[in-house]
């Protein structure tokens, strides 16, 4: 292996620490090992057996369609994640642009726009409709069972979807074309009050993702219905929200208190400065599903019974923390670390280890940990969420 800058050989990392471990003598996947230094040579505090808590979208099957692509990290890829699943989808730019076919599903859908812009539509159970354009950093949320669509504007788009069930699959949603294909034409004719030959040209297979004329101005796509528009918007401009400033970065929290439609998925967008760390904490209301947007992270998850394991993450990776397990997320790179924390809940909630100790009678804390006076005083001064 050589460093492209200097062309001098760089020693490949080895699973060695002091007098423990040894060199790898057999076959190795060096690029993958370089991505996971804390798996290759774990910190000495790691112990015991813990489920896998990392899966990269780069290791996920790509479904290619005319008009875009999609890949998913579900319970099939990351078996511990029984309660949440994620999808990464691209809808192609241009005119025509990519459409995610009109559909619905049994799960609620929470989304974060990564790049570009899209027009989204939905209709709710009260016959109220919704149409909006969403751009980079915007969110949407469609409750379970609510029919919706997504189409790239001319610039194209790519987004992350998160579902409140690990068994979700993009390949088994209820598609408009699929239903038409599997309903007798006589029934379609009766249902819509038109002759059967009105359905002579319906597609012979599901569309799923396909190209269609790019949307025009938003105002032109507003359909005036008798019941008006949905009461709680299905979109949310996360970047317009003032972040919580922390010592080592900042955080935007979004749940049903701010984004009222988002009844079953809560999230935090976390930005951690180089050298800083999302503090030691846990969540009292569910498991955490993470998506890494940029930078390099290291997380150790503490599973009780003397079990702890450390994982590394970078852009495009999914991380997971089982319910109530203690963890931190450290920026191990020299650029900003940015990631999403997501929970199947109507609220974001966390318990800070620091705050727990700071708000407990000091003599009791001292009896457990034998901290110095200096450390006991520091506990009272530490700012929460992201430390530096
Ligand atoms: Mn959907
Ligand atoms: Mn967390």
mmCIF file of N, CA and C in Angstrom, residues 60-174:
data_model
loop_
_atom_site.group_PDB
_atom_site.id
_atom_site.type_symbol
_atom_site.label_atom_id
_atom_site.label_comp_id
_atom_site.label_asym_id
_atom_site.label_seq_id
_atom_site.Cartn_x
_atom_site.Cartn_y
_atom_site.Cartn_z
ATOM 1 N N UNK A 60 -25.406 -2.384 0.437
ATOM 2 C CA UNK A 60 -26.801 -2.755 0.168
ATOM 3 C C UNK A 60 -27.037 -2.914 -1.332
ATOM 4 N N UNK A 61 -27.908 -3.842 -1.674
ATOM 5 C CA UNK A 61 -28.318 -4.077 -3.070
ATOM 6 C C UNK A 61 -28.964 -2.823 -3.650
ATOM 7 N N UNK A 62 -28.583 -2.483 -4.882
ATOM 8 C CA UNK A 62 -29.178 -1.348 -5.602
ATOM 9 C C UNK A 62 -30.255 -1.859 -6.544
ATOM 10 N N UNK A 63 -31.434 -1.262 -6.461
ATOM 11 C CA UNK A 63 -32.473 -1.549 -7.454
ATOM 12 C C UNK A 63 -32.453 -0.410 -8.474
ATOM 13 N N UNK A 64 -32.127 -0.738 -9.712
ATOM 14 C CA UNK A 64 -31.999 0.275 -10.768
ATOM 15 C C UNK A 64 -33.279 0.312 -11.587
ATOM 16 N N UNK A 65 -33.766 1.510 -11.836
ATOM 17 C CA UNK A 65 -35.005 1.704 -12.583
ATOM 18 C C UNK A 65 -34.774 2.799 -13.613
ATOM 19 N N UNK A 66 -35.546 2.825 -14.709
ATOM 20 C CA UNK A 66 -35.532 4.033 -15.528
ATOM 21 C C UNK A 66 -36.083 5.159 -14.656
ATOM 22 N N UNK A 67 -35.286 6.232 -14.413
ATOM 23 C CA UNK A 67 -35.776 7.328 -13.577
ATOM 24 C C UNK A 67 -35.133 7.399 -12.208
ATOM 25 N N UNK A 68 -34.292 6.398 -11.858
ATOM 26 C CA UNK A 68 -33.617 6.515 -10.566
ATOM 27 C C UNK A 68 -33.186 5.177 -10.002
ATOM 28 N N UNK A 69 -32.839 5.171 -8.721
ATOM 29 C CA UNK A 69 -32.415 3.942 -8.061
ATOM 30 C C UNK A 69 -32.823 3.993 -6.597
ATOM 31 N N UNK A 70 -32.754 2.851 -5.952
ATOM 32 C CA UNK A 70 -33.050 2.798 -4.524
ATOM 33 C C UNK A 70 -32.277 1.647 -3.887
ATOM 34 N N UNK A 71 -31.972 1.819 -2.608
ATOM 35 C CA UNK A 71 -31.324 0.756 -1.820
ATOM 36 C C UNK A 71 -31.829 0.890 -0.387
ATOM 37 N N UNK A 72 -31.809 -0.205 0.363
ATOM 38 C CA UNK A 72 -32.429 -0.156 1.686
ATOM 39 C C UNK A 72 -31.602 -0.899 2.733
ATOM 40 N N UNK A 73 -31.694 -0.402 3.972
ATOM 41 C CA UNK A 73 -31.095 -1.073 5.127
ATOM 42 C C UNK A 73 -32.242 -1.373 6.085
ATOM 43 N N UNK A 74 -32.624 -2.648 6.119
ATOM 44 C CA UNK A 74 -33.783 -3.095 6.895
ATOM 45 C C UNK A 74 -33.319 -4.177 7.875
ATOM 46 N N UNK A 75 -34.270 -4.831 8.513
ATOM 47 C CA UNK A 75 -33.927 -5.895 9.455
ATOM 48 C C UNK A 75 -33.198 -7.038 8.731
ATOM 49 N N UNK A 76 -33.366 -7.122 7.401
ATOM 50 C CA UNK A 76 -32.673 -8.172 6.641
ATOM 51 C C UNK A 76 -31.170 -7.883 6.539
ATOM 52 N N UNK A 77 -30.817 -6.584 6.498
ATOM 53 C CA UNK A 77 -29.399 -6.214 6.429
ATOM 54 C C UNK A 77 -28.792 -6.031 7.823
ATOM 55 N N UNK A 78 -29.570 -5.434 8.724
ATOM 56 C CA UNK A 78 -29.106 -5.093 10.077
ATOM 57 C C UNK A 78 -30.102 -5.738 11.052
ATOM 58 N N UNK A 79 -29.892 -7.021 11.371
ATOM 59 C CA UNK A 79 -30.947 -7.805 12.050
ATOM 60 C C UNK A 79 -31.420 -7.241 13.387
ATOM 61 N N UNK A 80 -30.584 -6.472 14.081
ATOM 62 C CA UNK A 80 -31.046 -5.976 15.378
ATOM 63 C C UNK A 80 -32.106 -4.885 15.233
ATOM 64 N N UNK A 81 -32.176 -4.258 14.056
ATOM 65 C CA UNK A 81 -33.085 -3.127 13.868
ATOM 66 C C UNK A 81 -34.477 -3.612 13.492
ATOM 67 N N UNK A 82 -35.181 -4.141 14.485
ATOM 68 C CA UNK A 82 -36.521 -4.674 14.224
ATOM 69 C C UNK A 82 -37.567 -3.569 14.144
ATOM 70 N N UNK A 83 -37.261 -2.384 14.695
ATOM 71 C CA UNK A 83 -38.317 -1.367 14.778
ATOM 72 C C UNK A 83 -38.181 -0.214 13.791
ATOM 73 N N UNK A 84 -37.041 -0.130 13.087
ATOM 74 C CA UNK A 84 -36.883 0.927 12.087
ATOM 75 C C UNK A 84 -36.087 0.406 10.892
ATOM 76 N N UNK A 85 -36.373 0.973 9.721
ATOM 77 C CA UNK A 85 -35.654 0.635 8.495
ATOM 78 C C UNK A 85 -35.415 1.920 7.719
ATOM 79 N N UNK A 86 -34.430 1.901 6.827
ATOM 80 C CA UNK A 86 -34.121 3.093 6.039
ATOM 81 C C UNK A 86 -33.954 2.780 4.571
ATOM 82 N N UNK A 87 -34.225 3.799 3.758
ATOM 83 C CA UNK A 87 -34.095 3.696 2.301
ATOM 84 C C UNK A 87 -33.362 4.930 1.807
ATOM 85 N N UNK A 88 -32.461 4.729 0.862
ATOM 86 C CA UNK A 88 -31.755 5.821 0.187
ATOM 87 C C UNK A 88 -32.222 5.781 -1.262
ATOM 88 N N UNK A 89 -32.759 6.898 -1.754
ATOM 89 C CA UNK A 89 -33.354 6.897 -3.102
ATOM 90 C C UNK A 89 -32.896 8.099 -3.912
ATOM 91 N N UNK A 90 -32.640 7.844 -5.198
ATOM 92 C CA UNK A 90 -32.289 8.888 -6.155
ATOM 93 C C UNK A 90 -33.380 8.957 -7.208
ATOM 94 N N UNK A 91 -33.873 10.170 -7.501
ATOM 95 C CA UNK A 91 -34.794 10.373 -8.612
ATOM 96 C C UNK A 91 -34.086 11.292 -9.598
ATOM 97 N N UNK A 92 -34.003 10.833 -10.852
ATOM 98 C CA UNK A 92 -33.131 11.474 -11.841
ATOM 99 C C UNK A 92 -33.586 12.886 -12.211
ATOM 100 N N UNK A 93 -32.589 13.753 -12.533
ATOM 101 C CA UNK A 93 -32.885 15.118 -12.975
ATOM 102 C C UNK A 93 -33.333 15.156 -14.439
ATOM 103 N N UNK A 94 -33.750 16.342 -14.862
ATOM 104 C CA UNK A 94 -34.082 16.586 -16.272
ATOM 105 C C UNK A 94 -35.576 16.676 -16.479
ATOM 106 N N UNK A 95 -35.947 16.702 -17.720
ATOM 107 C CA UNK A 95 -37.360 16.688 -18.095
ATOM 108 C C UNK A 95 -37.521 15.742 -19.281
ATOM 109 N N UNK A 96 -38.077 14.537 -19.110
ATOM 110 C CA UNK A 96 -38.733 14.051 -17.894
ATOM 111 C C UNK A 96 -37.779 13.865 -16.702
ATOM 112 N N UNK A 97 -38.355 13.869 -15.494
ATOM 113 C CA UNK A 97 -37.588 13.601 -14.270
ATOM 114 C C UNK A 97 -38.164 12.357 -13.596
ATOM 115 N N UNK A 98 -37.400 11.833 -12.619
ATOM 116 C CA UNK A 98 -37.802 10.582 -11.956
ATOM 117 C C UNK A 98 -38.985 10.773 -11.017
ATOM 118 N N UNK A 99 -39.911 9.827 -11.045
ATOM 119 C CA UNK A 99 -41.073 9.808 -10.138
ATOM 120 C C UNK A 99 -41.025 8.540 -9.303
ATOM 121 N N UNK A 100 -41.253 8.667 -8.020
ATOM 122 C CA UNK A 100 -41.577 7.497 -7.193
ATOM 123 C C UNK A 100 -43.082 7.365 -7.274
ATOM 124 N N UNK A 101 -43.503 6.272 -7.886
ATOM 125 C CA UNK A 101 -44.918 6.046 -8.175
ATOM 126 C C UNK A 101 -45.841 6.313 -6.985
ATOM 127 N N UNK A 102 -47.061 6.796 -7.282
ATOM 128 C CA UNK A 102 -48.115 6.982 -6.273
ATOM 129 C C UNK A 102 -48.328 5.658 -5.546
ATOM 130 N N UNK A 103 -48.279 5.710 -4.195
ATOM 131 C CA UNK A 103 -48.303 4.460 -3.419
ATOM 132 C C UNK A 103 -48.661 4.747 -1.968
ATOM 133 N N UNK A 104 -48.815 3.706 -1.205
ATOM 134 C CA UNK A 104 -48.948 3.817 0.248
ATOM 135 C C UNK A 104 -48.352 2.578 0.890
ATOM 136 N N UNK A 105 -48.258 2.560 2.213
ATOM 137 C CA UNK A 105 -47.706 1.395 2.918
ATOM 138 C C UNK A 105 -48.176 1.379 4.361
ATOM 139 N N UNK A 106 -47.891 0.254 5.018
ATOM 140 C CA UNK A 106 -48.373 0.044 6.389
ATOM 141 C C UNK A 106 -47.558 0.835 7.413
ATOM 142 N N UNK A 107 -46.412 1.380 7.005
ATOM 143 C CA UNK A 107 -45.504 2.054 7.922
ATOM 144 C C UNK A 107 -45.584 3.570 7.722
ATOM 145 N N UNK A 108 -45.263 4.323 8.772
ATOM 146 C CA UNK A 108 -45.088 5.766 8.631
ATOM 147 C C UNK A 108 -43.748 6.029 7.946
ATOM 148 N N UNK A 109 -43.687 7.100 7.163
ATOM 149 C CA UNK A 109 -42.476 7.443 6.399
ATOM 150 C C UNK A 109 -41.981 8.825 6.805
ATOM 151 N N UNK A 110 -40.749 8.890 7.287
ATOM 152 C CA UNK A 110 -40.085 10.151 7.645
ATOM 153 C C UNK A 110 -38.953 10.337 6.639
ATOM 154 N N UNK A 111 -38.759 11.554 6.139
ATOM 155 C CA UNK A 111 -37.744 11.730 5.094
ATOM 156 C C UNK A 111 -36.888 12.965 5.315
ATOM 157 N N UNK A 112 -35.640 12.873 4.868
ATOM 158 C CA UNK A 112 -34.677 13.979 4.910
ATOM 159 C C UNK A 112 -34.110 14.146 3.502
ATOM 160 N N UNK A 113 -34.281 15.327 2.912
ATOM 161 C CA UNK A 113 -33.759 15.564 1.567
ATOM 162 C C UNK A 113 -32.246 15.816 1.646
ATOM 163 N N UNK A 114 -31.489 14.955 0.974
ATOM 164 C CA UNK A 114 -30.023 15.044 1.008
ATOM 165 C C UNK A 114 -29.501 16.033 -0.019
ATOM 166 N N UNK A 115 -30.030 15.954 -1.238
ATOM 167 C CA UNK A 115 -29.528 16.762 -2.358
ATOM 168 C C UNK A 115 -30.712 17.042 -3.288
ATOM 169 N N UNK A 116 -30.784 18.267 -3.827
ATOM 170 C CA UNK A 116 -31.775 18.557 -4.858
ATOM 171 C C UNK A 116 -33.143 18.867 -4.288
ATOM 172 N N UNK A 117 -34.150 18.718 -5.119
ATOM 173 C CA UNK A 117 -35.506 19.129 -4.731
ATOM 174 C C UNK A 117 -36.536 18.225 -5.389
ATOM 175 N N UNK A 118 -37.694 18.126 -4.732
ATOM 176 C CA UNK A 118 -38.773 17.258 -5.214
ATOM 177 C C UNK A 118 -40.123 17.905 -4.938
ATOM 178 N N UNK A 119 -41.115 17.471 -5.701
ATOM 179 C CA UNK A 119 -42.511 17.800 -5.400
ATOM 180 C C UNK A 119 -43.151 16.580 -4.769
ATOM 181 N N UNK A 120 -43.771 16.784 -3.613
ATOM 182 C CA UNK A 120 -44.426 15.666 -2.925
ATOM 183 C C UNK A 120 -45.921 15.949 -2.840
ATOM 184 N N UNK A 121 -46.715 14.878 -2.921
ATOM 185 C CA UNK A 121 -48.173 15.011 -2.827
ATOM 186 C C UNK A 121 -48.724 13.935 -1.891
ATOM 187 N N UNK A 122 -49.890 14.207 -1.311
ATOM 188 C CA UNK A 122 -50.582 13.218 -0.472
ATOM 189 C C UNK A 122 -52.049 13.614 -0.353
ATOM 190 N N UNK A 123 -52.872 12.637 0.019
ATOM 191 C CA UNK A 123 -54.283 12.877 0.346
ATOM 192 C C UNK A 123 -54.582 12.105 1.623
ATOM 193 N N UNK A 124 -55.276 12.764 2.583
ATOM 194 C CA UNK A 124 -55.513 12.076 3.859
ATOM 195 C C UNK A 124 -56.902 11.436 3.934
ATOM 196 N N UNK A 125 -57.214 10.851 5.080
ATOM 197 C CA UNK A 125 -58.457 10.096 5.252
ATOM 198 C C UNK A 125 -59.694 10.985 5.283
ATOM 199 N N UNK A 126 -59.487 12.312 5.428
ATOM 200 C CA UNK A 126 -60.618 13.230 5.399
ATOM 201 C C UNK A 126 -60.780 13.886 4.032
ATOM 202 N N UNK A 127 -60.090 13.337 3.037
ATOM 203 C CA UNK A 127 -60.186 13.905 1.691
ATOM 204 C C UNK A 127 -59.532 15.271 1.573
ATOM 205 N N UNK A 128 -58.562 15.533 2.448
ATOM 206 C CA UNK A 128 -57.792 16.786 2.363
ATOM 207 C C UNK A 128 -56.509 16.474 1.622
ATOM 208 N N UNK A 129 -56.043 17.423 0.810
ATOM 209 C CA UNK A 129 -54.842 17.123 0.036
ATOM 210 C C UNK A 129 -53.655 17.989 0.440
ATOM 211 N N UNK A 130 -52.511 17.595 -0.118
ATOM 212 C CA UNK A 130 -51.237 18.220 0.243
ATOM 213 C C UNK A 130 -50.330 18.178 -0.975
ATOM 214 N N UNK A 131 -49.694 19.307 -1.279
ATOM 215 C CA UNK A 131 -48.645 19.318 -2.307
ATOM 216 C C UNK A 131 -47.625 20.357 -1.881
ATOM 217 N N UNK A 132 -46.339 20.013 -2.013
ATOM 218 C CA UNK A 132 -45.297 20.974 -1.630
ATOM 219 C C UNK A 132 -44.005 20.622 -2.360
ATOM 220 N N UNK A 133 -43.111 21.608 -2.415
ATOM 221 C CA UNK A 133 -41.765 21.364 -2.923
ATOM 222 C C UNK A 133 -40.808 21.330 -1.737
ATOM 223 N N UNK A 134 -39.935 20.330 -1.712
ATOM 224 C CA UNK A 134 -38.977 20.191 -0.612
ATOM 225 C C UNK A 134 -37.562 20.212 -1.184
ATOM 226 N N UNK A 135 -36.671 20.921 -0.494
ATOM 227 C CA UNK A 135 -35.282 21.044 -0.927
ATOM 228 C C UNK A 135 -34.332 20.493 0.113
ATOM 229 N N UNK A 136 -33.057 20.701 -0.119
ATOM 230 C CA UNK A 136 -32.025 20.135 0.744
ATOM 231 C C UNK A 136 -32.263 20.505 2.204
ATOM 232 N N UNK A 137 -32.208 19.501 3.078
ATOM 233 C CA UNK A 137 -32.388 19.725 4.516
ATOM 234 C C UNK A 137 -33.842 19.757 4.954
ATOM 235 N N UNK A 138 -34.781 19.716 4.017
ATOM 236 C CA UNK A 138 -36.208 19.677 4.384
ATOM 237 C C UNK A 138 -36.612 18.248 4.735
ATOM 238 N N UNK A 139 -37.687 18.161 5.523
ATOM 239 C CA UNK A 139 -38.225 16.865 5.928
ATOM 240 C C UNK A 139 -39.630 16.687 5.369
ATOM 241 N N UNK A 140 -40.065 15.431 5.281
ATOM 242 C CA UNK A 140 -41.492 15.164 5.149
ATOM 243 C C UNK A 140 -41.847 13.967 6.007
ATOM 244 N N UNK A 141 -43.153 13.835 6.268
ATOM 245 C CA UNK A 141 -43.651 12.723 7.078
ATOM 246 C C UNK A 141 -45.029 12.341 6.554
ATOM 247 N N UNK A 142 -45.174 11.084 6.170
ATOM 248 C CA UNK A 142 -46.469 10.570 5.750
ATOM 249 C C UNK A 142 -46.889 9.496 6.751
ATOM 250 N N UNK A 143 -48.018 9.724 7.467
ATOM 251 C CA UNK A 143 -48.479 8.710 8.411
ATOM 252 C C UNK A 143 -48.758 7.388 7.693
ATOM 253 N N UNK A 144 -48.741 6.295 8.450
ATOM 254 C CA UNK A 144 -49.015 4.968 7.892
ATOM 255 C C UNK A 144 -50.332 4.990 7.124
ATOM 256 N N UNK A 145 -50.325 4.392 5.949
ATOM 257 C CA UNK A 145 -51.552 4.243 5.181
ATOM 258 C C UNK A 145 -51.939 5.427 4.314
ATOM 259 N N UNK A 146 -51.252 6.564 4.471
ATOM 260 C CA UNK A 146 -51.606 7.759 3.694
ATOM 261 C C UNK A 146 -50.950 7.680 2.305
ATOM 262 N N UNK A 147 -51.741 7.784 1.218
ATOM 263 C CA UNK A 147 -51.158 7.660 -0.121
ATOM 264 C C UNK A 147 -50.380 8.921 -0.509
ATOM 265 N N UNK A 148 -49.254 8.706 -1.214
ATOM 266 C CA UNK A 148 -48.376 9.832 -1.527
ATOM 267 C C UNK A 148 -47.533 9.557 -2.768
ATOM 268 N N UNK A 149 -46.824 10.595 -3.221
ATOM 269 C CA UNK A 149 -45.921 10.473 -4.367
ATOM 270 C C UNK A 149 -44.751 11.422 -4.161
ATOM 271 N N UNK A 150 -43.670 11.153 -4.888
ATOM 272 C CA UNK A 150 -42.475 12.002 -4.850
ATOM 273 C C UNK A 150 -41.983 12.121 -6.288
ATOM 274 N N UNK A 151 -41.762 13.325 -6.764
ATOM 275 C CA UNK A 151 -41.160 13.479 -8.093
ATOM 276 C C UNK A 151 -40.042 14.502 -8.031
ATOM 277 N N UNK A 152 -38.909 14.179 -8.638
ATOM 278 C CA UNK A 152 -37.790 15.117 -8.696
ATOM 279 C C UNK A 152 -38.201 16.345 -9.493
ATOM 280 N N UNK A 153 -37.802 17.534 -9.021
ATOM 281 C CA UNK A 153 -37.866 18.709 -9.884
ATOM 282 C C UNK A 153 -36.735 18.558 -10.907
ATOM 283 N N UNK A 154 -36.624 19.492 -11.837
ATOM 284 C CA UNK A 154 -35.678 19.317 -12.952
ATOM 285 C C UNK A 154 -34.245 19.085 -12.474
ATOM 286 N N UNK A 155 -33.888 19.627 -11.293
ATOM 287 C CA UNK A 155 -32.514 19.457 -10.785
ATOM 288 C C UNK A 155 -32.248 18.049 -10.237
ATOM 289 N N UNK A 156 -33.294 17.227 -10.094
ATOM 290 C CA UNK A 156 -33.121 15.879 -9.537
ATOM 291 C C UNK A 156 -33.057 15.928 -8.021
ATOM 292 N N UNK A 157 -33.049 14.772 -7.385
ATOM 293 C CA UNK A 157 -32.962 14.748 -5.924
ATOM 294 C C UNK A 157 -32.483 13.386 -5.434
ATOM 295 N N UNK A 158 -31.992 13.400 -4.185
ATOM 296 C CA UNK A 158 -31.671 12.155 -3.481
ATOM 297 C C UNK A 158 -32.037 12.363 -2.018
ATOM 298 N N UNK A 159 -32.653 11.349 -1.416
ATOM 299 C CA UNK A 159 -33.145 11.520 -0.046
ATOM 300 C C UNK A 159 -33.004 10.241 0.754
ATOM 301 N N UNK A 160 -33.163 10.400 2.080
ATOM 302 C CA UNK A 160 -33.191 9.283 3.027
ATOM 303 C C UNK A 160 -34.624 9.139 3.531
ATOM 304 N N UNK A 161 -35.131 7.919 3.518
ATOM 305 C CA UNK A 161 -36.437 7.632 4.111
ATOM 306 C C UNK A 161 -36.224 6.753 5.336
ATOM 307 N N UNK A 162 -36.998 7.003 6.395
ATOM 308 C CA UNK A 162 -36.935 6.155 7.591
ATOM 309 C C UNK A 162 -38.351 5.702 7.918
ATOM 310 N N UNK A 163 -38.513 4.412 8.186
ATOM 311 C CA UNK A 163 -39.821 3.807 8.433
ATOM 312 C C UNK A 163 -39.868 3.244 9.855
ATOM 313 N N UNK A 164 -41.072 3.228 10.443
ATOM 314 C CA UNK A 164 -41.204 2.828 11.852
ATOM 315 C C UNK A 164 -41.420 1.317 12.006
ATOM 316 N N UNK A 165 -40.793 0.547 11.120
ATOM 317 C CA UNK A 165 -40.824 -0.919 11.233
ATOM 318 C C UNK A 165 -39.605 -1.465 10.494
ATOM 319 N N UNK A 166 -38.811 -2.285 11.166
ATOM 320 C CA UNK A 166 -37.590 -2.811 10.553
ATOM 321 C C UNK A 166 -37.854 -3.738 9.379
ATOM 322 N N UNK A 167 -39.052 -4.318 9.324
ATOM 323 C CA UNK A 167 -39.390 -5.260 8.253
ATOM 324 C C UNK A 167 -39.881 -4.581 6.982
ATOM 325 N N UNK A 168 -39.963 -3.237 7.013
ATOM 326 C CA UNK A 168 -40.380 -2.522 5.807
ATOM 327 C C UNK A 168 -39.514 -2.924 4.624
ATOM 328 N N UNK A 169 -40.120 -2.952 3.423
ATOM 329 C CA UNK A 169 -39.308 -3.029 2.198
ATOM 330 C C UNK A 169 -39.915 -2.142 1.129
ATOM 331 N N UNK A 170 -39.044 -1.412 0.442
ATOM 332 C CA UNK A 170 -39.470 -0.603 -0.701
ATOM 333 C C UNK A 170 -40.098 -1.474 -1.778
ATOM 334 N N UNK A 171 -39.775 -2.757 -1.769
ATOM 335 C CA UNK A 171 -40.248 -3.647 -2.828
ATOM 336 C C UNK A 171 -41.636 -4.209 -2.544
ATOM 337 N N UNK A 172 -42.216 -3.841 -1.409
ATOM 338 C CA UNK A 172 -43.565 -4.338 -1.113
ATOM 339 C C UNK A 172 -44.483 -3.246 -0.582
ATOM 340 N N UNK A 173 -44.520 -2.133 -1.295
ATOM 341 C CA UNK A 173 -45.488 -1.079 -0.982
ATOM 342 C C UNK A 173 -46.702 -1.260 -1.903
ATOM 343 N N UNK A 174 -47.792 -0.592 -1.571
ATOM 344 C CA UNK A 174 -49.017 -0.686 -2.378
ATOM 345 C C UNK A 174 -48.916 0.317 -3.528
#
